[in-house]
Amino acid sequence: MTIEKQIKLKQFKSETEKAIVNIAFTHSYFSTKINGVLKEYTISSQQFNVLRIIKGQHPRPVSIGDITSRMIDKMSNTSRIINKLEEKNLVQRVSCPFDRRQIDVFLTYHGTQILEKLNDLVNSVIDEHRHINDEHLSQLNTILDSFRLD
């Protein structure tokens, strides 16, 4: 279904406006789907993003600053997210042995187990959209990358 039909709009002022609204609408669509599968584990999409960033650096520790720089949602409060994940026994903070001012973050064993389950759930959402061929996805990725000029 077209974006015009979805939001009940006859016409956009420009193709640029249509694309931007379409991106925002599609972001909301995927956020709703992904948050739905994460809900069972009381994990937010930002928390999931942090867990995946930490896992991506395993077995090396990750500083909070490094996590922040890799976040999808740059407005997230990384320290607050780490606190919540620590309360759930999914991550552990440790002072960096080389720089006492730096705090390193590791996944706990429990965090690794939960992340595996969460990845399976999110992959099921991804699998629901395998009907789009790789050539179109590659074109879409190129176009989306060109929107971000920074």
Tab-separated table of C-alpha atoms in Angstrom:
chain	number	residue	atom	x	y	z
A	1	MET	CA	0.000	0.000	0.000
A	2	THR	CA	1.313	3.456	-0.853
A	3	ILE	CA	2.212	5.967	1.827
A	4	GLU	CA	-0.563	8.263	0.547
A	5	LYS	CA	-3.167	5.563	1.214
A	6	GLN	CA	-1.642	4.659	4.577
A	7	ILE	CA	-1.845	8.195	5.923
A	8	LYS	CA	-4.852	9.235	3.821
A	9	LEU	CA	-3.163	12.077	1.969
A	10	LYS	CA	-3.933	12.928	-1.644
A	11	GLN	CA	-0.565	14.340	-2.590
A	12	PHE	CA	2.779	15.445	-1.174
A	13	LYS	CA	4.364	18.804	-2.015
A	14	SER	CA	7.437	17.063	-3.411
A	15	GLU	CA	9.027	13.659	-3.818
A	16	THR	CA	11.544	14.663	-1.131
A	17	GLU	CA	8.756	15.332	1.370
A	18	LYS	CA	7.106	12.043	0.398
A	19	ALA	CA	10.373	10.151	0.888
A	20	ILE	CA	11.024	11.694	4.294
A	21	VAL	CA	7.486	10.978	5.517
A	22	ASN	CA	7.756	7.464	4.075
A	23	ILE	CA	11.035	6.865	5.938
A	24	ALA	CA	9.528	8.116	9.216
A	25	PHE	CA	6.392	6.006	8.711
A	26	THR	CA	8.454	2.910	7.885
A	27	HIS	CA	10.701	3.530	10.889
A	28	SER	CA	7.625	3.590	13.103
A	29	TYR	CA	6.362	0.374	11.464
A	30	PHE	CA	9.610	-1.491	12.174
A	31	SER	CA	9.998	0.009	15.663
A	32	THR	CA	6.542	-1.246	16.575
A	33	LYS	CA	7.302	-4.743	15.249
A	34	ILE	CA	10.710	-4.987	16.948
A	35	ASN	CA	9.500	-3.499	20.247
A	36	GLY	CA	6.683	-6.046	20.153
A	37	VAL	CA	9.069	-8.997	20.103
A	38	LEU	CA	11.418	-7.446	22.700
A	39	LYS	CA	8.547	-6.686	25.083
A	40	GLU	CA	8.435	-10.255	26.437
A	41	TYR	CA	11.930	-9.711	27.873
A	42	THR	CA	11.227	-6.120	29.026
A	43	ILE	CA	14.029	-4.877	26.802
A	44	SER	CA	13.718	-1.618	24.852
A	45	SER	CA	15.098	-1.243	21.354
A	46	GLN	CA	17.796	1.089	22.765
A	47	GLN	CA	18.790	-1.554	25.325
A	48	PHE	CA	18.869	-4.172	22.576
A	49	ASN	CA	21.088	-1.875	20.499
A	50	VAL	CA	23.507	-1.480	23.434
A	51	LEU	CA	23.632	-5.252	24.023
A	52	ARG	CA	24.452	-5.827	20.351
A	53	ILE	CA	27.171	-3.151	20.392
A	54	ILE	CA	28.789	-4.767	23.429
A	55	LYS	CA	28.500	-8.240	21.893
A	56	GLY	CA	30.095	-6.940	18.686
A	57	GLN	CA	33.261	-6.052	20.614
A	58	HIS	CA	33.422	-9.304	22.594
A	59	PRO	CA	35.751	-10.356	24.172
A	60	ARG	CA	37.126	-6.810	24.399
A	61	PRO	CA	35.454	-4.371	26.790
A	62	VAL	CA	33.581	-1.353	25.466
A	63	SER	CA	33.664	2.104	27.018
A	64	ILE	CA	30.431	4.007	27.543
A	65	GLY	CA	31.675	6.691	25.150
A	66	ASP	CA	32.309	4.101	22.450
A	67	ILE	CA	28.825	2.655	22.963
A	68	THR	CA	27.308	6.135	22.654
A	69	SER	CA	29.135	6.795	19.382
A	70	ARG	CA	27.764	3.570	17.884
A	71	MET	CA	24.152	3.967	19.012
A	72	ILE	CA	21.441	4.085	16.349
A	73	ASP	CA	19.471	6.625	18.419
A	74	LYS	CA	22.096	9.281	19.182
A	75	MET	CA	19.729	10.984	21.656
A	76	SER	CA	19.724	7.963	23.965
A	77	ASN	CA	21.051	8.350	27.498
A	78	THR	CA	23.664	5.591	27.378
A	79	SER	CA	24.518	5.703	31.089
A	80	ARG	CA	20.857	5.277	32.028
A	81	ILE	CA	20.507	2.380	29.592
A	82	ILE	CA	23.618	0.710	31.020
A	83	ASN	CA	22.173	1.159	34.542
A	84	LYS	CA	18.972	-0.625	33.523
A	85	LEU	CA	20.877	-3.437	31.838
A	86	GLU	CA	23.084	-3.796	34.905
A	87	GLU	CA	19.992	-4.023	37.140
A	88	LYS	CA	18.799	-6.893	34.926
A	89	ASN	CA	22.204	-8.613	35.314
A	90	LEU	CA	22.803	-8.395	31.552
A	91	VAL	CA	25.958	-6.254	31.667
A	92	GLN	CA	28.717	-5.500	34.126
A	93	ARG	CA	30.737	-2.303	34.540
A	94	VAL	CA	34.416	-2.498	35.366
A	95	SER	CA	36.969	0.277	35.823
A	96	CYS	CA	39.480	0.308	33.001
A	97	PRO	CA	42.860	-0.930	34.299
A	98	PHE	CA	44.720	1.605	32.113
A	99	ASP	CA	42.526	4.654	32.726
A	100	ARG	CA	40.616	4.832	36.019
A	101	ARG	CA	38.309	7.513	34.626
A	102	GLN	CA	37.046	5.152	31.936
A	103	ILE	CA	34.366	2.583	32.675
A	104	ASP	CA	34.321	-0.553	30.526
A	105	VAL	CA	31.181	-2.593	29.972
A	106	PHE	CA	30.972	-6.359	29.409
A	107	LEU	CA	28.082	-8.700	28.709
A	108	THR	CA	27.406	-11.106	31.556
A	109	TYR	CA	26.798	-14.786	30.838
A	110	HIS	CA	23.090	-14.135	31.409
A	111	GLY	CA	23.277	-11.154	29.026
A	112	THR	CA	24.818	-13.333	26.320
A	113	GLN	CA	22.056	-15.922	26.704
A	114	ILE	CA	19.278	-13.319	26.590
A	115	LEU	CA	20.861	-11.570	23.593
A	116	GLU	CA	20.871	-14.857	21.647
A	117	LYS	CA	17.126	-15.211	22.268
A	118	LEU	CA	16.491	-11.572	21.372
A	119	ASN	CA	18.489	-11.905	18.155
A	120	ASP	CA	16.329	-14.892	17.171
A	121	LEU	CA	13.171	-12.849	17.785
A	122	VAL	CA	14.420	-9.846	15.816
A	123	ASN	CA	15.613	-12.140	13.019
A	124	SER	CA	12.065	-13.476	12.782
A	125	VAL	CA	10.897	-9.909	12.050
A	126	ILE	CA	13.633	-9.571	9.435
A	127	ASP	CA	12.630	-12.901	7.873
A	128	GLU	CA	9.073	-11.620	7.414
A	129	HIS	CA	10.502	-9.157	4.866
A	130	ARG	CA	12.591	-11.530	2.745
A	131	HIS	CA	10.196	-10.978	-0.173
A	132	ILE	CA	12.232	-7.945	-1.216
A	133	ASN	CA	15.138	-8.974	-3.420
A	134	ASP	CA	18.754	-8.118	-2.624
A	135	GLU	CA	19.128	-5.817	-5.625
A	136	HIS	CA	16.267	-3.612	-4.425
A	137	LEU	CA	17.570	-3.688	-0.865
A	138	SER	CA	21.024	-2.644	-2.076
A	139	GLN	CA	19.493	0.263	-4.026
A	140	LEU	CA	17.437	1.269	-0.990
A	141	ASN	CA	20.529	1.220	1.234
A	142	THR	CA	22.456	3.389	-1.239
A	143	ILE	CA	19.606	5.895	-1.392
A	144	LEU	CA	19.184	5.975	2.395
A	145	ASP	CA	22.938	6.470	2.858
A	146	SER	CA	22.794	9.452	0.467
A	147	PHE	CA	20.189	11.189	2.668
A	148	ARG	CA	22.693	11.542	5.503
A	149	LEU	CA	25.131	14.178	4.338
A	150	ASP	CA	27.261	14.244	7.491
